[in-house]
Every structure is written in C-alpha cells, then in structure tokens.
Amino acid sequence: NGTGIKLEKTSGEKMIHALTDGAVELYFDSVKKFATTSTGISVTGDIVSNAIVEANGFRTTTGSTDYSLLSRNSSNTAVYIQQAGSGDILDVRYGSQAAGQGTSAFVVNSSGNSTFTGKVNILKGGSTSAQGDTDLMVQDSSAGGSTAQMQILGGATGFSNLYFSDTSTYNVGGFIYNHSSNYLATNVNGSEKMRLDASGNLGLGTS
C-alpha cells in the first residue's frame, strides 16, 4: 500500500514492520522491541551479548580482561570504567579511550581494596579550593557556620587511631584513643610520649 512492508501472522501478531522513509521495527509477541530512528536505534528491554560489542559509549568482551563503559567527547578523550585484568576488578580512568590507556583515577582490586590516584576532596558544600599540597580534604564551607567533621569509629573496647606514617614505620607518630580505658595517647618517634587519661590527668614521657 506504499507505506512499507509488514510481516505478520494471520492472527495479526506483529513480527517485522519496515516503513517507507521511516523505521524498521522488530516485534516480540506483537510488542515492539527494536526500531531504527532518524538518529540511531531504540531498544526496549535488556541487551545481552556473548561477543564483542563496540560503539561510542559501550564495549564488552567475553574474556575477563576488558569490560568498559565509556563516556567520551572525542575519539581520544573519555571517562570510562573497565575491568583491567585479573588483579583489578574496577578501574575508573580518564583521557585516552584505548584499552589500558588513559590515567587511572580510582581502582578497586579483587580483594575489595580501593585506591585513589591524585587528590581527594570529600565535598558536602562550599567552593573554596584546597591548598595546593593538600591530598585529602573534607569540606563543608557553604555557610559561615558550617561544620566539617571526620569520624573514626572503633569498638566499645577497641581503639580509634590516627597515625602519621613514613616509608619505614607506619606508627612513627600519631594519636591513639583507647575506648576501654578512655585515654588519649600521643605517639612520637614510634612510641607513646604523652597520655591524657579519663580523669584529665596528663602524663609526659610516661604512660
């Protein structure tokens, strides 16, 4: 009838519609699942693949070494998530969209450990930038009375510790809070040098 080609069962169940100067539509049990459009395609439902599928925004393979979800604004600039081999389960990168290229910003390995590459700003509010040599900033400066707060939560009879480490000793300096006895100790040069006990007594050079 000039409107296109339609493939249907005698019962009227739709299978394929190819419309003149328009869409090609695929149906499942008379429900449209796939259609071409003037700008691309429209899919209703899940897409399952056991082979390589690659496009501007998505790539996957059947192997265990390359699974990427891309967002890019040119052929050479992208932000993407990929499985980066047996050691790294999740790798968030930016820069070149070629597999294994670009700069890694965040990695979660097979043990569940996370690594950030670069500086980290945990932002609740505000726009003031960190000092140039600051590696980690917790920020809530949206108003004059805003409070930025960090919490180290230990068990009721355990410890909450903040250590200042170097490449030789992880606890060369730091603060140790004992929740069982409720004292705060200060480590200097790898050992305790000061303690404030639960009664407010301060000991220097003795615990």
PDB file of C-alpha atoms in Angstrom:
ATOM      1  CA  ASN A   1       0.000   0.000   0.000  1.00  0.00           C
ATOM      2  CA  GLY A   2       3.027   2.290  -0.297  1.00  0.00           C
ATOM      3  CA  THR A   3       3.538   2.655   3.446  1.00  0.00           C
ATOM      4  CA  GLY A   4       6.141  -0.081   3.719  1.00  0.00           C
ATOM      5  CA  ILE A   5       6.473  -3.815   4.266  1.00  0.00           C
ATOM      6  CA  LYS A   6       4.835  -5.648   7.144  1.00  0.00           C
ATOM      7  CA  LEU A   7       5.409  -9.235   8.194  1.00  0.00           C
ATOM      8  CA  GLU A   8       2.622 -10.501  10.449  1.00  0.00           C
ATOM      9  CA  LYS A   9       0.951 -13.780  11.346  1.00  0.00           C
ATOM     10  CA  THR A  10      -2.529 -14.431  10.055  1.00  0.00           C
ATOM     11  CA  SER A  11      -3.778 -13.817  13.594  1.00  0.00           C
ATOM     12  CA  GLY A  12      -2.483 -10.248  13.338  1.00  0.00           C
ATOM     13  CA  GLU A  13       0.576 -10.792  15.557  1.00  0.00           C
ATOM     14  CA  LYS A  14       3.239  -8.281  14.528  1.00  0.00           C
ATOM     15  CA  MET A  15       6.712  -9.550  13.619  1.00  0.00           C
ATOM     16  CA  ILE A  16       8.534  -7.038  11.366  1.00  0.00           C
ATOM     17  CA  HIS A  17       7.486  -3.625  10.067  1.00  0.00           C
ATOM     18  CA  ALA A  18       9.666  -1.772   7.545  1.00  0.00           C
ATOM     19  CA  LEU A  19       8.111   1.631   6.980  1.00  0.00           C
ATOM     20  CA  THR A  20       8.724   3.729   3.883  1.00  0.00           C
ATOM     21  CA  ASP A  21      11.209   6.525   4.625  1.00  0.00           C
ATOM     22  CA  GLY A  22      10.890   5.565   8.281  1.00  0.00           C
ATOM     23  CA  ALA A  23      11.706   2.997  10.907  1.00  0.00           C
ATOM     24  CA  VAL A  24      12.414  -0.685  10.719  1.00  0.00           C
ATOM     25  CA  GLU A  25      10.685  -2.304  13.684  1.00  0.00           C
ATOM     26  CA  LEU A  26      11.148  -5.752  15.225  1.00  0.00           C
ATOM     27  CA  TYR A  27       8.477  -7.237  17.485  1.00  0.00           C
ATOM     28  CA  PHE A  28       8.309  -9.996  20.084  1.00  0.00           C
ATOM     29  CA  ASP A  29       4.808 -11.352  20.564  1.00  0.00           C
ATOM     30  CA  SER A  30       3.432  -8.143  18.975  1.00  0.00           C
ATOM     31  CA  VAL A  31       5.436  -5.956  21.373  1.00  0.00           C
ATOM     32  CA  LYS A  32       7.952  -3.640  19.672  1.00  0.00           C
ATOM     33  CA  LYS A  33      11.451  -4.305  20.982  1.00  0.00           C
ATOM     34  CA  PHE A  34      13.731  -2.689  18.375  1.00  0.00           C
ATOM     35  CA  ALA A  35      13.336   0.233  15.994  1.00  0.00           C
ATOM     36  CA  THR A  36      15.612   2.370  13.863  1.00  0.00           C
ATOM     37  CA  THR A  37      15.195   6.120  14.221  1.00  0.00           C
ATOM     38  CA  SER A  38      16.425   9.218  12.415  1.00  0.00           C
ATOM     39  CA  THR A  39      19.281   9.488  14.928  1.00  0.00           C
ATOM     40  CA  GLY A  40      20.054   5.836  15.716  1.00  0.00           C
ATOM     41  CA  ILE A  41      18.121   2.963  17.269  1.00  0.00           C
ATOM     42  CA  SER A  42      15.601   2.477  20.071  1.00  0.00           C
ATOM     43  CA  VAL A  43      15.641  -0.703  22.157  1.00  0.00           C
ATOM     44  CA  THR A  44      13.048  -1.772  24.705  1.00  0.00           C
ATOM     45  CA  GLY A  45      14.320  -4.324  27.239  1.00  0.00           C
ATOM     46  CA  ASP A  46      17.733  -5.811  28.006  1.00  0.00           C
ATOM     47  CA  ILE A  47      20.676  -6.225  25.639  1.00  0.00           C
ATOM     48  CA  VAL A  48      22.619  -9.464  26.150  1.00  0.00           C
ATOM     49  CA  SER A  49      25.837 -10.234  24.289  1.00  0.00           C
ATOM     50  CA  ASN A  50      28.388 -13.062  24.412  1.00  0.00           C
ATOM     51  CA  ALA A  51      30.659 -11.479  21.820  1.00  0.00           C
ATOM     52  CA  ILE A  52      32.371  -8.149  21.250  1.00  0.00           C
ATOM     53  CA  VAL A  53      30.079  -5.155  21.019  1.00  0.00           C
ATOM     54  CA  GLU A  54      31.751  -1.804  20.492  1.00  0.00           C
ATOM     55  CA  ALA A  55      30.313   1.650  19.958  1.00  0.00           C
ATOM     56  CA  ASN A  56      30.946   5.245  21.060  1.00  0.00           C
ATOM     57  CA  GLY A  57      29.682   4.555  24.559  1.00  0.00           C
ATOM     58  CA  PHE A  58      29.970   0.841  25.312  1.00  0.00           C
ATOM     59  CA  ARG A  59      32.371  -2.038  24.872  1.00  0.00           C
ATOM     60  CA  THR A  60      32.404  -5.541  26.271  1.00  0.00           C
ATOM     61  CA  THR A  61      34.135  -8.843  25.526  1.00  0.00           C
ATOM     62  CA  THR A  62      33.585 -12.417  26.612  1.00  0.00           C
ATOM     63  CA  GLY A  63      37.019 -12.560  28.239  1.00  0.00           C
ATOM     64  CA  SER A  64      37.979 -11.435  31.730  1.00  0.00           C
ATOM     65  CA  THR A  65      40.381  -8.687  30.722  1.00  0.00           C
ATOM     66  CA  ASP A  66      38.314  -5.954  29.118  1.00  0.00           C
ATOM     67  CA  TYR A  67      34.927  -4.583  30.104  1.00  0.00           C
ATOM     68  CA  SER A  68      34.456  -0.878  29.544  1.00  0.00           C
ATOM     69  CA  LEU A  69      31.699   1.683  29.893  1.00  0.00           C
ATOM     70  CA  LEU A  70      32.740   4.855  28.109  1.00  0.00           C
ATOM     71  CA  SER A  71      31.640   8.461  28.053  1.00  0.00           C
ATOM     72  CA  ARG A  72      33.654  10.493  25.595  1.00  0.00           C
ATOM     73  CA  ASN A  73      33.599  13.830  23.870  1.00  0.00           C
ATOM     74  CA  SER A  74      36.107  12.973  21.154  1.00  0.00           C
ATOM     75  CA  SER A  75      37.920   9.959  19.772  1.00  0.00           C
ATOM     76  CA  ASN A  76      40.824  10.472  22.188  1.00  0.00           C
ATOM     77  CA  THR A  77      39.204  11.819  25.367  1.00  0.00           C
ATOM     78  CA  ALA A  78      36.989   9.710  27.582  1.00  0.00           C
ATOM     79  CA  VAL A  79      35.962   8.752  31.070  1.00  0.00           C
ATOM     80  CA  TYR A  80      35.490   5.019  31.369  1.00  0.00           C
ATOM     81  CA  ILE A  81      35.154   2.075  33.709  1.00  0.00           C
ATOM     82  CA  GLN A  82      36.920  -1.117  32.800  1.00  0.00           C
ATOM     83  CA  GLN A  83      37.895  -4.460  34.176  1.00  0.00           C
ATOM     84  CA  ALA A  84      41.650  -4.191  33.911  1.00  0.00           C
ATOM     85  CA  GLY A  85      42.716  -7.821  34.246  1.00  0.00           C
ATOM     86  CA  SER A  86      42.965 -10.426  36.967  1.00  0.00           C
ATOM     87  CA  GLY A  87      44.302  -8.008  39.606  1.00  0.00           C
ATOM     88  CA  ASP A  88      41.958  -5.031  39.181  1.00  0.00           C
ATOM     89  CA  ILE A  89      38.207  -5.544  39.181  1.00  0.00           C
ATOM     90  CA  LEU A  90      37.224  -1.918  38.614  1.00  0.00           C
ATOM     91  CA  ASP A  91      39.357   0.809  37.062  1.00  0.00           C
ATOM     92  CA  VAL A  92      37.940   4.307  36.514  1.00  0.00           C
ATOM     93  CA  ARG A  93      40.118   6.205  34.051  1.00  0.00           C
ATOM     94  CA  TYR A  94      40.149   9.447  32.104  1.00  0.00           C
ATOM     95  CA  GLY A  95      41.989  10.504  28.977  1.00  0.00           C
ATOM     96  CA  SER A  96      42.618   8.187  26.044  1.00  0.00           C
ATOM     97  CA  GLN A  97      39.775   5.723  25.499  1.00  0.00           C
ATOM     98  CA  ALA A  98      42.050   2.967  24.153  1.00  0.00           C
ATOM     99  CA  ALA A  99      42.079  -0.161  26.320  1.00  0.00           C
ATOM    100  CA  GLY A 100      44.682   0.104  29.071  1.00  0.00           C
ATOM    101  CA  GLN A 101      45.440   3.742  28.235  1.00  0.00           C
ATOM    102  CA  GLY A 102      44.489   6.986  29.936  1.00  0.00           C
ATOM    103  CA  THR A 103      45.085   7.879  33.573  1.00  0.00           C
ATOM    104  CA  SER A 104      43.709   5.717  36.352  1.00  0.00           C
ATOM    105  CA  ALA A 105      41.797   7.747  38.968  1.00  0.00           C
ATOM    106  CA  PHE A 106      40.148   5.040  41.085  1.00  0.00           C
ATOM    107  CA  VAL A 107      40.773   1.294  41.342  1.00  0.00           C
ATOM    108  CA  VAL A 108      39.010  -1.467  43.277  1.00  0.00           C
ATOM    109  CA  ASN A 109      41.003  -4.704  43.270  1.00  0.00           C
ATOM    110  CA  SER A 110      39.905  -8.319  43.662  1.00  0.00           C
ATOM    111  CA  SER A 111      40.281  -8.080  47.465  1.00  0.00           C
ATOM    112  CA  GLY A 112      37.865  -5.138  47.639  1.00  0.00           C
ATOM    113  CA  ASN A 113      40.611  -2.615  48.420  1.00  0.00           C
ATOM    114  CA  SER A 114      40.261   0.826  46.843  1.00  0.00           C
ATOM    115  CA  THR A 115      42.997   3.164  45.621  1.00  0.00           C
ATOM    116  CA  PHE A 116      42.577   6.785  44.541  1.00  0.00           C
ATOM    117  CA  THR A 117      45.235   8.277  42.281  1.00  0.00           C
ATOM    118  CA  GLY A 118      45.530  12.011  42.820  1.00  0.00           C
ATOM    119  CA  LYS A 119      43.899  14.312  45.323  1.00  0.00           C
ATOM    120  CA  VAL A 120      40.577  13.551  47.053  1.00  0.00           C
ATOM    121  CA  ASN A 121      38.026  16.161  48.077  1.00  0.00           C
ATOM    122  CA  ILE A 122      35.021  14.903  50.071  1.00  0.00           C
ATOM    123  CA  LEU A 123      32.633  17.767  49.424  1.00  0.00           C
ATOM    124  CA  LYS A 124      29.379  18.478  51.238  1.00  0.00           C
ATOM    125  CA  GLY A 125      29.222  22.152  50.392  1.00  0.00           C
ATOM    126  CA  GLY A 126      31.253  25.213  49.512  1.00  0.00           C
ATOM    127  CA  SER A 127      33.565  26.202  46.691  1.00  0.00           C
ATOM    128  CA  THR A 128      36.843  27.157  48.401  1.00  0.00           C
ATOM    129  CA  SER A 129      39.723  25.216  46.904  1.00  0.00           C
ATOM    130  CA  ALA A 130      42.198  23.217  48.957  1.00  0.00           C
ATOM    131  CA  GLN A 131      45.809  24.322  49.330  1.00  0.00           C
ATOM    132  CA  GLY A 132      47.982  23.099  46.511  1.00  0.00           C
ATOM    133  CA  ASP A 133      49.790  20.489  48.608  1.00  0.00           C
ATOM    134  CA  THR A 134      46.618  19.086  50.251  1.00  0.00           C
ATOM    135  CA  ASP A 135      45.977  15.464  49.292  1.00  0.00           C
ATOM    136  CA  LEU A 136      42.736  14.839  51.224  1.00  0.00           C
ATOM    137  CA  MET A 137      40.152  17.448  52.176  1.00  0.00           C
ATOM    138  CA  VAL A 138      36.819  17.038  53.965  1.00  0.00           C
ATOM    139  CA  GLN A 139      34.846  20.156  53.127  1.00  0.00           C
ATOM    140  CA  ASP A 140      31.631  21.801  54.282  1.00  0.00           C
ATOM    141  CA  SER A 141      32.099  25.534  53.888  1.00  0.00           C
ATOM    142  CA  SER A 142      28.804  26.501  52.245  1.00  0.00           C
ATOM    143  CA  ALA A 143      27.956  28.929  55.083  1.00  0.00           C
ATOM    144  CA  GLY A 144      29.813  30.813  57.796  1.00  0.00           C
ATOM    145  CA  GLY A 145      28.502  28.442  60.463  1.00  0.00           C
ATOM    146  CA  SER A 146      29.064  25.215  58.523  1.00  0.00           C
ATOM    147  CA  THR A 147      30.946  22.413  60.284  1.00  0.00           C
ATOM    148  CA  ALA A 148      33.225  19.927  58.521  1.00  0.00           C
ATOM    149  CA  GLN A 149      33.688  16.763  60.556  1.00  0.00           C
ATOM    150  CA  MET A 150      35.557  13.478  60.333  1.00  0.00           C
ATOM    151  CA  GLN A 151      34.744  10.436  62.469  1.00  0.00           C
ATOM    152  CA  ILE A 152      36.938   7.435  63.299  1.00  0.00           C
ATOM    153  CA  LEU A 153      34.613   4.816  64.779  1.00  0.00           C
ATOM    154  CA  GLY A 154      36.070   1.974  66.843  1.00  0.00           C
ATOM    155  CA  GLY A 155      34.561  -0.720  69.031  1.00  0.00           C
ATOM    156  CA  ALA A 156      33.497  -0.057  72.625  1.00  0.00           C
ATOM    157  CA  THR A 157      36.614  -1.814  73.965  1.00  0.00           C
ATOM    158  CA  GLY A 158      38.893  -1.155  70.985  1.00  0.00           C
ATOM    159  CA  PHE A 159      40.890   1.781  69.658  1.00  0.00           C
ATOM    160  CA  SER A 160      40.433   4.720  67.284  1.00  0.00           C
ATOM    161  CA  ASN A 161      43.826   5.703  65.867  1.00  0.00           C
ATOM    162  CA  LEU A 162      45.226   8.377  63.597  1.00  0.00           C
ATOM    163  CA  TYR A 163      48.822   7.689  62.546  1.00  0.00           C
ATOM    164  CA  PHE A 164      51.419   9.853  60.835  1.00  0.00           C
ATOM    165  CA  SER A 165      53.488   7.342  58.892  1.00  0.00           C
ATOM    166  CA  ASP A 166      56.653   7.328  56.846  1.00  0.00           C
ATOM    167  CA  THR A 167      58.079   4.723  54.498  1.00  0.00           C
ATOM    168  CA  SER A 168      59.883   2.997  57.379  1.00  0.00           C
ATOM    169  CA  THR A 169      57.325   2.989  60.222  1.00  0.00           C
ATOM    170  CA  TYR A 170      53.556   3.195  59.962  1.00  0.00           C
ATOM    171  CA  ASN A 171      53.020   4.466  63.561  1.00  0.00           C
ATOM    172  CA  VAL A 172      56.060   6.737  63.949  1.00  0.00           C
ATOM    173  CA  GLY A 173      53.674   9.492  65.068  1.00  0.00           C
ATOM    174  CA  GLY A 174      50.001   9.721  65.841  1.00  0.00           C
ATOM    175  CA  PHE A 175      47.095   9.774  68.235  1.00  0.00           C
ATOM    176  CA  ILE A 176      45.671   6.642  69.898  1.00  0.00           C
ATOM    177  CA  TYR A 177      42.334   6.670  71.700  1.00  0.00           C
ATOM    178  CA  ASN A 178      41.635   3.683  73.972  1.00  0.00           C
ATOM    179  CA  HIS A 179      37.853   3.189  74.299  1.00  0.00           C
ATOM    180  CA  SER A 180      38.128   0.659  77.131  1.00  0.00           C
ATOM    181  CA  SER A 181      40.103   2.933  79.494  1.00  0.00           C
ATOM    182  CA  ASN A 182      39.174   6.191  77.765  1.00  0.00           C
ATOM    183  CA  TYR A 183      42.626   7.699  77.444  1.00  0.00           C
ATOM    184  CA  LEU A 184      44.216   9.605  74.576  1.00  0.00           C
ATOM    185  CA  ALA A 185      47.860   8.853  73.869  1.00  0.00           C
ATOM    186  CA  THR A 186      50.319  10.566  71.537  1.00  0.00           C
ATOM    187  CA  ASN A 187      52.997   8.659  69.677  1.00  0.00           C
ATOM    188  CA  VAL A 188      56.282  10.386  68.816  1.00  0.00           C
ATOM    189  CA  ASN A 189      59.217   8.639  67.147  1.00  0.00           C
ATOM    190  CA  GLY A 190      57.386   5.323  67.201  1.00  0.00           C
ATOM    191  CA  SER A 191      56.326   5.130  70.837  1.00  0.00           C
ATOM    192  CA  GLU A 192      53.967   6.756  73.330  1.00  0.00           C
ATOM    193  CA  LYS A 193      55.279  10.025  74.761  1.00  0.00           C
ATOM    194  CA  MET A 194      52.148  11.613  76.219  1.00  0.00           C
ATOM    195  CA  ARG A 195      48.840  10.391  77.677  1.00  0.00           C
ATOM    196  CA  LEU A 196      45.689  12.168  78.813  1.00  0.00           C
ATOM    197  CA  ASP A 197      43.653   9.798  80.974  1.00  0.00           C
ATOM    198  CA  ALA A 198      39.920   9.594  81.670  1.00  0.00           C
ATOM    199  CA  SER A 199      40.265  11.810  84.766  1.00  0.00           C
ATOM    200  CA  GLY A 200      42.020  14.592  82.864  1.00  0.00           C
ATOM    201  CA  ASN A 201      45.487  13.802  84.187  1.00  0.00           C
ATOM    202  CA  LEU A 202      48.283  14.449  81.691  1.00  0.00           C
ATOM    203  CA  GLY A 203      51.426  12.355  81.667  1.00  0.00           C
ATOM    204  CA  LEU A 204      54.534  13.463  79.712  1.00  0.00           C
ATOM    205  CA  GLY A 205      57.197  10.877  78.991  1.00  0.00           C
ATOM    206  CA  THR A 206      55.174   8.264  80.910  1.00  0.00           C
ATOM    207  CA  SER A 207      52.015   6.228  80.343  1.00  0.00           C
TER     208      SER A 207
END
